[in-house]
């Protein structure tokens, strides 16, 4: 009996997934639990496993195709079994074809009156402005004046490269890198779904959000002492500096709510919750699981939660919900021996904290004596559309205050 | 759910209001024994007596003036003009007294009266008995103007008109009186100033009122067969105008046809179309078009009268003109 393989819902917010790669071909035998296709969402990469033993009878969604949750992806069944593509997919195909048939509208050339005036409806004019289309480029209309549908039709048929330099268009044109011909000995490897998603999101962020990075150095002697003390007392928790920073950043964000915000159209959304994303490096890329409501949690709770999330990240077991909803991100490259770096904002967040390694340095203390101290670089990249330097500086200096003297968090 | 004709629905509404409030009286020609030409006050004389059902001679100017005076003293008269065409001789009490009293006395006096008047062509009644004349009233600040299209609306709106503390002109299309439709159960009042989207659509909005709502719905059904999705708004109240309803619909469909039975020139459709162009210009994908009565004296000749006021085919043509299909 044929079994339908459908797009799973990997989180509450997931509405569709993209077929990244087929791991099996039609006719290949598959075992129950064996991955048959790799899918990506805007947040994660995952594999769909076969629910039964059998043969992959049909591939319904091709690579690169977006499939809604519960949409049909493939059919697995007995060898030689005949399958019929269900009505759902057939309907989808039919509805896709319908607009094409309707698109064959009778058009005629735009007539210009004396003085070169062209007739345009107010709505068409507004639509053209929004899409960045020069009305004089529109040559075909259905009625006596350019109407909205004429603008839309022109916009849809226009070659993509002519698109106005909007942010999303720039992202598209920036995405394809220059073509490099491999020479003998080179290894050619297709980009994984995760790499493609990371690439798209990083370019999008850099093009959309004007980044400014502020950097400062903090003396972490007291933080080290606190960590040592807490880790000695606690039996089941081994707290990392990142765990402590999650709490410190969350507390600081409560005092600078403008940095715990997202741009949405013409509005700024100031988030009630402080959800801190923690960048986790994997062999194949990077994921950012989220510690939700970090402002309400203690060091121990954050630490346990972060450990669990990182563990799941390494096993590619994170759910969509565990990857969604961050309002601010921390990326710590201290463990890789990095002094400081300029992190890229994870949109739609407004800021990201880049954390460098802890290094012993000579410091001039308040008595003008040179003493040794442990220093850590903190780099805050912020979205200049949302806040200006002064407010971002306020956040970074608050974080620095907490790092240098964690007792200040109780103020 | 029971069905009622519009004349019976208005009768029911008036009857309920007269039972509810002893200050409500009806005034007009043939209101008593005959119960008005359309039976709207049939039986009222026996039930409420001659002090509350005042049958008048043919004297529109005096009984309208008398009612304005009574309203100023706290009575709630529901005055009937046998045809709206007769408003000419009674215009001063309406335009200069009823409409202005609240404002000119600084709010010391108000005029809670209703002027009911049958309107409309289609009964071969010729020039003096076939007009709509809404703009004579919508033009005057201080008057509210209501023109229902269904029995259910007529009942709910006449009750709201009676309860309103200012003068309300209540226009009833003669050819709607006999049309039966379903009535809601129990007592209800429909607030003035609320339009009703009687058919939802996405391609074009028809804004209309009174009998033309029925024609617009007919036209919409025909157009649907050709794949044109028409939204029909029944204004129900012309003043105050439900601008939010118009705005929402125009912002959705971007194409507008305003339909009225009365003369096109200086009609209320022209007012709506101007307001849309002033306020919603950027939403428009085509010029607002009016489908309206011809600028001629209503003819007696049946074929000529039929050509005088808009029918569903005229509305279909108007929609196609706007959409250029």
XYZ file of C-alpha atoms in Angstrom:
736
model
C 0.000 0.000 0.000
C 1.320 3.426 -0.905
C 2.145 5.828 1.907
C 2.151 9.553 1.358
C 5.116 11.483 2.694
C 4.042 14.949 3.707
C 5.768 18.171 4.717
C 6.013 18.062 8.508
C 5.336 21.045 10.719
C 8.547 21.539 12.642
C 7.286 24.386 14.770
C 4.207 26.404 15.516
C 5.194 29.186 13.162
C 6.199 27.014 10.218
C 3.849 27.352 7.247
C 5.946 25.871 4.465
C 9.229 24.185 3.779
C 11.556 24.067 0.806
C 12.808 20.834 -0.731
C 16.576 21.247 -0.362
C 17.781 17.915 -1.735
C 16.467 14.468 -2.526
C 18.537 11.842 -0.764
C 16.805 9.036 -2.695
C 15.801 8.603 -6.310
C 12.551 7.192 -7.596
C 12.888 3.386 -7.449
C 15.373 3.431 -4.539
C 14.512 1.139 -1.653
C 13.919 2.963 1.623
C 13.784 1.639 5.143
C 11.503 2.883 7.882
C 13.275 5.770 9.649
C 15.661 6.346 6.779
C 15.985 9.973 5.633
C 14.694 10.418 2.095
C 14.668 14.149 1.573
C 16.318 17.192 3.084
C 14.111 20.209 3.686
C 14.877 23.730 4.771
C 12.825 26.468 6.298
C 14.002 29.997 6.873
C 15.327 28.783 10.196
C 16.575 25.258 9.963
C 17.480 22.257 7.904
C 15.939 18.920 8.597
C 15.379 15.544 7.045
C 12.115 13.776 6.417
C 12.297 10.101 7.228
C 10.284 7.384 5.578
C 7.509 6.100 7.784
C 7.533 2.647 6.184
C 9.791 0.131 4.475
C 9.388 0.145 0.712
C 10.438 1.834 -2.477
C 10.318 5.528 -3.307
C 7.552 5.444 -5.901
C 7.142 9.089 -6.762
C 8.718 12.434 -6.075
C 5.975 15.034 -6.019
C 7.921 18.162 -5.089
C 11.154 18.904 -6.913
C 14.245 20.406 -5.361
C 13.786 24.103 -4.677
C 10.019 23.806 -4.549
C 8.156 25.342 -1.593
C 5.612 22.973 -0.095
C 2.994 24.000 2.486
C 2.849 22.115 5.780
C 1.014 18.809 5.198
C 1.535 19.218 1.472
C 2.459 16.041 -0.428
C 6.176 15.538 -0.959
C 6.617 11.941 -2.044
C 4.989 8.520 -2.149
C 6.560 5.340 -0.774
C 5.108 1.914 -1.475
C 5.661 -1.613 -2.758
C 7.970 -2.118 -5.748
C 5.980 -1.871 -8.989
C 2.949 -0.471 -7.261
C 1.016 2.030 -9.383
C 0.421 5.413 -7.828
C -1.916 8.166 -8.748
C -1.070 11.686 -7.806
C -3.817 12.679 -5.410
C -6.396 15.327 -6.223
C -4.719 17.803 -3.941
C -1.634 18.066 -6.101
C -3.645 17.863 -9.279
C -5.717 20.776 -8.022
C -2.605 22.697 -7.164
C -1.355 22.215 -10.697
C -4.701 23.240 -12.108
C -4.816 26.420 -10.063
C -1.298 27.248 -11.098
C -2.245 26.995 -14.715
C -5.433 28.986 -14.392
C -3.838 32.420 -13.910
C -1.654 31.808 -16.934
C -4.722 31.281 -19.056
C -6.262 34.403 -17.593
C -3.044 36.294 -18.201
C -3.600 36.060 -21.920
C -5.531 39.313 -21.915
C -6.153 41.404 -24.969
C -3.776 44.300 -24.835
C -3.318 47.343 -26.993
C -0.604 49.989 -27.135
C -0.700 53.034 -24.878
C -1.885 56.082 -26.765
C -0.164 59.315 -25.966
C -2.090 62.516 -26.332
C -0.568 65.737 -27.636
C 2.225 66.908 -25.403
C 3.051 63.305 -24.550
C 0.590 63.003 -21.660
C -0.360 59.428 -20.865
C -3.602 58.501 -19.142
C -3.043 56.699 -15.825
C -5.482 55.871 -13.052
C -4.549 57.259 -9.634
C -4.242 53.754 -8.239
C -2.006 52.673 -11.130
C 0.209 55.673 -10.478
C 0.468 54.830 -6.796
C 1.157 51.162 -7.561
C 3.888 52.079 -10.054
C 5.560 54.322 -7.500
C 5.489 51.539 -4.948
C 7.036 49.047 -7.368
C 9.553 51.592 -8.645
C 8.223 51.395 -12.195
C 8.506 54.241 -14.665
C 5.033 54.583 -16.170
C 6.460 55.590 -19.541
C 7.936 52.082 -19.832
C 4.461 50.544 -19.849
C 3.429 50.133 -23.452
C 0.527 47.692 -23.280
C -2.845 48.336 -21.662
C -6.234 46.659 -21.687
C -8.457 49.741 -21.613
C -8.128 53.410 -22.413
C -5.764 54.268 -19.577
C -3.017 52.546 -17.601
C -4.714 50.752 -14.726
C -3.345 48.876 -11.749
C -3.550 45.519 -13.534
C -1.459 46.911 -16.402
C 1.242 47.972 -13.951
C 1.193 44.605 -12.210
C 1.343 42.717 -15.504
C 4.260 44.842 -16.669
C 6.023 44.365 -13.356
C 5.601 40.577 -13.469
C 6.806 40.217 -17.035
C 9.710 42.602 -16.680
C 13.147 40.951 -16.652
C 14.370 40.718 -13.079
C 17.682 42.479 -13.714
C 15.841 45.680 -14.534
C 14.195 45.651 -11.147
C 14.440 48.804 -9.103
C 17.230 48.751 -6.557
C 15.062 47.861 -3.602
C 16.643 45.959 -0.754
C 15.134 42.618 -1.696
C 16.094 43.044 -5.346
C 19.614 43.879 -4.301
C 19.669 40.746 -2.183
C 18.608 38.685 -5.170
C 21.157 40.174 -7.510
C 23.866 40.009 -4.872
C 23.189 36.359 -4.134
C 24.695 34.701 -7.217
C 28.448 34.977 -6.741
C 30.748 35.313 -9.766
C 31.022 32.026 -11.584
C 34.332 30.281 -10.936
C 35.406 27.423 -13.136
C 36.885 24.561 -11.091
C 40.312 23.298 -12.095
C 41.600 19.746 -11.740
C 41.913 18.740 -8.113
C 39.264 21.169 -6.873
C 36.381 19.652 -5.023
C 32.936 20.771 -6.190
C 30.315 20.466 -3.472
C 26.757 21.729 -3.775
C 25.827 24.336 -1.156
C 23.831 22.768 1.649
C 20.384 24.114 2.442
C 21.734 25.595 5.631
C 24.540 27.438 3.810
C 22.041 28.878 1.353
C 19.795 30.088 4.172
C 22.714 31.598 6.064
C 23.943 33.284 2.910
C 20.561 34.738 2.079
C 19.918 36.009 5.581
C 23.368 37.539 6.022
C 23.169 39.407 2.714
C 19.640 40.523 3.521
C 20.750 41.869 6.885
C 23.768 43.707 5.510
C 21.753 45.253 2.689
C 18.710 46.169 4.756
C 20.087 47.257 8.121
C 22.796 49.903 8.282
C 25.237 48.313 10.716
C 27.342 50.223 13.198
C 29.591 48.330 15.589
C 30.678 49.734 18.946
C 33.524 48.010 20.746
C 34.694 48.216 24.314
C 36.862 46.179 26.631
C 35.654 44.951 30.012
C 37.608 43.768 33.009
C 36.137 40.385 33.865
C 37.989 39.627 37.100
C 34.797 39.818 39.164
C 32.833 37.821 36.613
C 35.460 35.077 36.685
C 35.364 35.053 40.475
C 31.563 34.858 40.486
C 31.556 32.047 37.947
C 34.124 30.072 39.917
C 32.130 30.544 43.111
C 28.789 29.620 41.591
C 30.170 26.587 39.787
C 31.756 25.368 43.031
C 28.454 25.652 44.870
C 26.209 24.224 42.212
C 26.395 20.510 41.648
C 24.379 20.035 38.508
C 25.322 23.249 36.695
C 28.522 24.212 34.959
C 28.005 27.762 33.931
C 29.761 29.232 30.910
C 30.619 32.886 30.349
C 28.056 32.945 27.571
C 25.351 31.755 29.963
C 26.217 34.608 32.310
C 26.257 37.083 29.437
C 22.745 35.982 28.427
C 21.469 37.104 31.820
C 23.514 40.304 31.806
C 22.449 41.322 28.306
C 18.793 40.539 29.067
C 18.931 42.663 32.214
C 20.598 45.509 30.317
C 17.939 45.328 27.567
C 15.221 45.897 30.153
C 16.798 49.319 30.717
C 17.173 50.047 26.977
C 13.931 48.693 25.472
C 14.600 50.430 22.143
C 17.346 47.864 21.552
C 14.915 45.008 22.222
C 12.866 45.974 19.219
C 12.116 45.061 15.596
C 11.214 47.159 12.586
C 7.972 46.014 10.989
C 6.957 48.090 7.968
C 6.471 51.615 9.227
C 6.301 50.535 12.841
C 8.790 49.693 15.527
C 7.750 46.788 17.725
C 9.136 47.043 21.259
C 9.151 43.470 22.510
C 7.728 42.690 25.917
C 9.856 39.584 26.297
C 13.618 39.477 26.179
C 14.540 36.364 24.199
C 18.256 35.920 23.720
C 19.546 33.977 20.739
C 22.861 32.185 21.257
C 24.898 31.492 18.133
C 26.079 27.869 18.027
C 28.715 26.778 15.518
C 28.135 23.424 13.843
C 30.316 21.535 11.378
C 28.011 22.455 8.504
C 27.109 25.992 9.593
C 25.516 27.940 12.332
C 22.250 27.926 14.264
C 20.863 30.336 16.835
C 18.678 28.638 19.463
C 16.779 30.986 21.743
C 16.689 31.312 25.517
C 13.180 32.642 25.991
C 12.389 35.242 28.669
C 15.986 35.394 29.820
C 15.111 38.519 31.791
C 13.024 36.431 34.191
C 15.452 33.525 34.603
C 18.388 33.042 36.926
C 21.929 32.015 35.952
C 21.311 28.351 36.744
C 18.102 28.107 34.749
C 19.611 29.913 31.771
C 22.673 27.704 31.916
C 20.682 24.471 31.972
C 18.462 25.650 29.179
C 21.354 26.838 27.024
C 23.173 23.518 27.520
C 20.109 21.601 26.416
C 19.637 23.845 23.374
C 23.285 23.560 22.336
C 23.091 19.782 22.701
C 20.043 19.645 20.486
C 21.678 22.002 17.983
C 24.650 19.652 17.600
C 22.284 16.740 16.941
C 20.144 18.802 14.543
C 17.161 18.196 16.804
C 16.111 21.775 17.467
C 12.454 22.517 16.881
C 11.327 25.539 14.934
C 10.055 27.095 18.153
C 13.429 26.746 19.800
C 14.897 28.665 16.875
C 12.278 31.411 16.718
C 11.429 34.577 18.544
C 14.863 35.903 19.505
C 14.879 39.634 20.188
C 18.669 39.953 20.533
C 21.607 37.662 19.827
C 24.933 36.880 21.460
C 27.795 35.412 19.421
C 30.829 34.337 21.435
C 34.012 33.553 19.488
C 36.163 33.781 22.616
C 36.507 30.030 22.625
C 38.155 30.251 19.210
C 40.822 32.658 20.434
C 39.381 35.711 18.733
C 40.076 39.136 20.260
C 37.119 41.006 18.745
C 34.906 40.981 15.645
C 31.988 42.811 14.036
C 28.942 40.514 14.156
C 26.073 40.731 11.622
C 22.627 41.459 13.017
C 20.147 38.603 12.882
C 17.111 40.431 11.428
C 14.480 41.383 12.510
C 16.464 41.922 15.723
C 18.100 45.301 16.228
C 21.358 44.278 17.813
C 23.902 41.550 18.344
C 26.739 41.295 20.860
C 30.031 39.837 19.649
C 32.153 38.481 22.490
C 35.916 38.007 22.289
C 38.365 35.868 24.282
C 39.404 36.601 27.834
C 43.018 37.662 27.901
C 45.347 38.712 30.731
C 46.579 42.269 30.143
C 48.418 44.997 32.032
C 45.891 47.592 33.199
C 46.399 51.008 34.749
C 44.298 51.065 37.894
C 42.806 54.068 39.743
C 46.108 54.559 41.620
C 48.034 54.823 38.345
C 49.692 51.460 39.015
C 50.062 48.870 36.318
C 48.362 45.678 37.454
C 47.391 42.476 35.626
C 43.707 42.028 34.770
C 41.493 39.735 32.685
C 39.988 41.599 29.770
C 37.256 40.691 27.295
C 36.241 42.635 24.169
C 32.522 43.317 23.675
C 31.344 44.449 20.231
C 27.770 45.599 19.768
C 26.465 45.814 16.200
C 23.215 47.742 16.025
C 20.697 48.674 13.332
C 21.038 52.414 12.810
C 17.478 52.588 11.501
C 16.230 51.681 14.968
C 18.532 53.588 17.311
C 21.456 55.953 17.142
C 24.925 55.617 18.575
C 24.150 57.191 21.932
C 21.453 54.700 22.881
C 23.479 51.735 21.636
C 26.430 53.025 23.643
C 24.184 53.201 26.689
C 23.315 49.517 26.258
C 26.903 48.454 25.728
C 28.156 50.405 28.750
C 25.410 48.850 30.881
C 26.501 45.383 29.747
C 30.077 46.356 30.513
C 29.053 47.552 33.991
C 27.408 44.190 34.700
C 30.369 42.249 33.343
C 32.843 44.246 35.408
C 30.697 44.188 38.544
C 27.828 41.666 38.365
C 26.420 43.021 41.676
C 25.208 46.037 39.706
C 22.530 43.859 38.129
C 20.632 44.079 41.406
C 20.353 47.859 41.109
C -39.282 33.812 10.183
C -42.294 35.691 8.868
C -42.485 37.654 5.652
C -43.917 41.129 5.428
C -44.346 43.755 2.728
C -42.600 47.088 3.241
C -45.878 48.919 3.804
C -46.844 46.407 6.507
C -43.341 46.607 7.990
C -43.527 50.402 8.271
C -47.011 50.052 9.745
C -45.673 47.630 12.334
C -42.804 49.951 13.217
C -45.066 52.973 13.603
C -47.591 50.948 15.576
C -44.940 49.763 18.036
C -43.625 53.295 18.472
C -47.128 54.696 19.063
C -47.729 52.040 21.711
C -44.333 52.771 23.291
C -44.629 56.564 23.412
C -47.942 58.423 23.652
C -46.267 61.558 22.264
C -45.970 59.883 18.851
C -48.765 61.013 16.500
C -49.394 60.570 12.769
C -50.479 63.460 10.586
C -51.498 63.614 6.944
C -54.063 63.263 4.214
C -56.285 60.154 4.267
C -54.478 58.857 7.362
C -57.644 58.000 9.294
C -60.537 56.092 7.806
C -58.684 55.146 4.650
C -55.476 54.326 6.559
C -53.366 56.062 3.863
C -53.336 55.011 0.180
C -50.916 52.160 0.951
C -52.617 51.011 4.153
C -49.780 52.157 6.361
C -52.006 53.611 9.085
C -54.924 51.218 8.583
C -56.728 50.727 11.901
C -54.700 53.419 13.697
C -57.688 55.705 14.101
C -59.676 53.059 15.990
C -56.685 52.108 18.106
C -55.252 55.536 18.986
C -58.135 57.948 18.403
C -58.395 61.225 16.491
C -56.012 63.111 18.777
C -53.110 60.914 17.698
C -54.199 60.119 14.146
C -54.781 63.486 12.579
C -56.447 63.407 9.222
C -55.928 66.635 7.331
C -57.337 68.385 4.300
C -55.101 68.856 1.284
C -52.965 71.465 3.021
C -49.332 70.341 3.111
C -48.013 73.745 4.094
C -50.248 74.087 7.143
C -50.123 70.532 8.506
C -46.358 70.369 8.062
C -45.995 73.734 9.777
C -48.364 72.642 12.527
C -46.317 69.503 13.081
C -43.078 71.456 13.345
C -44.710 73.591 16.002
C -46.032 70.534 17.856
C -42.568 68.936 17.714
C -41.056 72.058 19.239
C -43.441 71.519 22.189
C -42.374 67.917 22.709
C -44.820 65.978 20.507
C -43.265 63.483 18.061
C -45.274 63.872 14.845
C -44.855 61.480 11.965
C -46.070 63.547 9.048
C -46.911 62.018 5.706
C -46.746 63.719 2.341
C -48.849 61.655 -0.028
C -46.105 62.070 -2.632
C -42.694 63.636 -2.101
C -43.469 65.777 -5.147
C -45.775 67.829 -2.914
C -42.911 69.058 -0.775
C -42.845 72.281 -2.773
C -45.635 73.966 -0.812
C -44.332 72.600 2.511
C -40.672 73.392 2.057
C -40.445 76.412 4.311
C -41.469 74.620 7.525
C -38.966 71.867 6.719
C -36.037 73.832 5.313
C -36.226 77.031 7.357
C -37.932 75.942 10.560
C -37.490 72.237 11.355
C -33.922 72.014 10.064
C -32.704 75.199 11.761
C -34.508 75.466 15.068
C -32.016 73.549 17.217
C -29.121 75.625 15.899
C -30.817 79.024 15.921
C -32.064 78.626 19.489
C -28.696 77.483 20.738
C -30.105 74.046 21.478
C -33.063 75.277 23.578
C -35.559 73.815 21.134
C -35.373 70.738 18.943
C -37.766 69.291 16.387
C -38.268 65.521 16.814
C -40.437 64.966 13.784
C -40.431 62.512 10.895
C -41.556 63.458 7.418
C -42.527 60.322 5.526
C -42.854 60.622 1.776
C -43.342 58.048 -1.006
C -40.905 58.533 -3.877
C -40.130 57.044 -7.248
C -41.142 56.322 -10.792
C -42.539 53.222 -12.478
C -46.270 53.583 -11.747
C -47.150 55.672 -14.809
C -47.883 58.594 -12.492
C -46.308 61.204 -14.789
C -44.341 64.341 -13.997
C -45.761 65.426 -10.626
C -45.973 62.032 -8.915
C -42.815 60.164 -9.964
C -39.821 62.038 -8.575
C -37.271 61.093 -5.922
C -36.000 64.555 -4.931
C -33.480 63.363 -2.285
C -31.116 66.254 -3.022
C -33.741 68.813 -1.927
C -33.273 67.370 1.556
C -29.653 66.165 1.592
C -28.632 69.693 0.616
C -30.078 71.216 3.792
C -27.959 70.980 6.967
C -30.043 69.939 9.941
C -32.078 67.262 8.171
C -31.423 63.546 8.292
C -32.447 61.556 5.227
C -33.355 57.869 5.180
C -34.295 55.699 2.177
C -34.639 51.966 2.951
C -34.733 49.137 0.392
C -36.153 46.219 2.401
C -39.124 45.722 4.741
C -36.837 44.712 7.601
C -34.696 47.833 7.218
C -37.768 50.032 6.805
C -39.195 48.889 10.130
C -35.940 49.230 12.055
C -35.194 52.612 10.513
C -38.687 54.129 10.974
C -38.394 53.267 14.661
C -34.971 54.943 14.841
C -36.382 57.964 12.960
C -39.274 58.333 15.420
C -36.861 58.126 18.364
C -34.436 60.638 16.845
C -34.618 64.093 18.446
C -34.115 65.925 15.137
C -36.110 66.069 11.904
C -35.783 62.975 9.753
C -36.966 62.751 6.144
C -38.069 59.159 5.481
C -38.313 58.340 1.773
C -40.282 55.231 0.793
C -40.246 53.959 -2.772
C -43.793 53.254 -3.950
C -42.749 50.144 -5.863
C -41.163 48.639 -2.766
C -44.357 48.841 -0.681
C -45.770 45.546 -1.949
C -42.523 43.553 -2.029
C -42.436 40.995 0.765
C -39.292 39.897 2.520
C -38.231 38.155 5.682
C -38.497 40.014 8.960
C -36.321 39.582 12.031
C -38.051 38.245 15.121
C -38.757 40.536 18.028
C -38.244 44.227 18.536
C -35.264 45.916 16.903
C -34.067 49.356 15.872
C -31.586 50.026 13.055
C -29.412 53.049 13.836
C -29.393 55.898 11.338
C -26.135 56.394 9.428
C -25.235 52.727 8.963
C -24.921 51.363 5.453
C -25.316 47.682 4.670
C -23.023 45.701 2.382
C -25.730 43.567 0.776
C -23.326 41.717 -1.502
C -19.590 41.333 -1.128
C -17.323 41.526 -4.149
C -13.809 42.502 -5.084
C -13.910 44.051 -8.559
C -16.256 47.018 -8.341
C -18.461 48.731 -5.755
C -22.023 49.781 -6.512
C -23.246 52.391 -4.041
C -26.989 52.932 -4.056
C -30.170 53.087 -1.984
C -33.904 52.464 -2.084
C -35.326 50.529 -5.062
C -32.074 50.651 -7.023
C -30.520 48.295 -4.433
C -32.732 45.557 -5.875
C -31.670 46.412 -9.413
C -28.026 46.554 -8.369
C -28.259 43.082 -6.852
C -29.867 41.793 -10.043
C -27.107 43.398 -12.114
C -24.472 41.918 -9.792
C -25.869 38.401 -10.292
C -25.722 38.859 -14.060
C -22.190 40.255 -13.931
C -21.059 37.379 -11.719
C -21.823 35.039 -14.620
C -19.237 36.971 -16.621
C -16.699 36.721 -13.824
C -17.142 40.263 -12.513
C -17.351 40.280 -8.743
C -19.566 43.174 -7.634
C -19.931 44.588 -4.140
C -23.264 46.294 -3.474
C -23.649 48.859 -0.705
C -27.141 49.820 0.398
C -26.634 53.206 2.053
C -30.025 53.056 3.830
C -29.299 56.504 5.289
C -28.065 59.305 2.999
C -27.558 61.810 5.838
C -25.642 61.048 7.948
C -23.628 59.182 5.319
C -21.756 56.009 6.332
C -18.437 57.171 4.941
C -16.460 54.404 6.633
C -18.428 51.760 4.734
C -17.811 53.562 1.442
C -14.134 54.036 2.203
C -13.614 50.401 3.134
C -15.304 49.157 -0.021
C -13.645 51.602 -2.430
C -10.258 50.842 -0.883
C -10.919 47.195 -1.666
C -12.408 47.302 -5.177
C -10.910 50.583 -6.483
C -13.769 50.970 -8.978
C -17.091 52.651 -8.196
C -20.511 53.031 -9.762
C -23.053 55.159 -7.896
C -26.646 54.398 -8.808
C -29.710 56.548 -8.119
C -33.144 56.615 -9.624
C -33.520 60.403 -9.511
C -32.307 62.931 -12.054
C -28.591 62.674 -12.673
C -27.944 66.421 -12.631
C -27.204 67.678 -9.086
C -28.232 64.355 -7.618
C -26.936 62.754 -4.411
C -24.897 60.302 -6.505
C -22.889 63.308 -7.662
C -22.227 64.229 -4.025
C -20.955 60.733 -3.214
C -18.816 60.614 -6.303
C -17.261 64.001 -5.444
C -16.493 62.912 -1.911
C -14.812 59.773 -3.198
C -12.694 61.752 -5.623
C -11.728 64.252 -2.925
C -10.879 61.724 -0.240
C -10.014 58.498 -2.043
C -8.447 59.693 -5.296
C -5.396 57.473 -4.932
C -7.570 54.408 -4.417
C -9.331 54.841 -7.749
C -8.448 52.719 -10.742
C -11.138 54.329 -12.915
C -13.380 57.404 -12.823
C -16.371 57.132 -10.505
C -19.405 56.680 -12.747
C -23.022 57.603 -12.075
C -25.962 55.591 -13.337
C -29.000 57.793 -12.798
C -32.327 59.015 -14.092
C -32.355 61.170 -17.192
C -32.487 64.937 -16.886
C -36.066 65.115 -18.183
C -39.567 65.534 -16.785
C -40.776 62.027 -15.845
C -42.829 60.899 -18.854
C -46.301 59.403 -18.590
C -45.818 57.193 -21.667
C -44.905 53.709 -20.367
C -42.051 53.027 -22.824
C -40.668 56.481 -22.207
C -40.992 56.160 -18.440
C -39.173 52.829 -18.541
C -36.342 54.526 -20.369
C -36.331 57.421 -17.887
C -35.012 55.647 -14.777
C -32.158 53.123 -14.503
C -32.817 49.400 -14.754
C -30.426 46.458 -14.153
C -29.201 46.571 -17.772
C -28.177 50.223 -17.322
C -26.254 49.277 -14.190
C -24.508 46.412 -15.990
C -23.525 48.818 -18.761
C -22.237 51.286 -16.171
C -20.080 48.659 -14.482
C -18.640 47.541 -17.824
C -17.901 51.117 -18.772
C -15.943 51.606 -15.566
C -14.034 48.339 -15.884
C -13.580 48.835 -19.639
C -14.692 45.306 -20.405
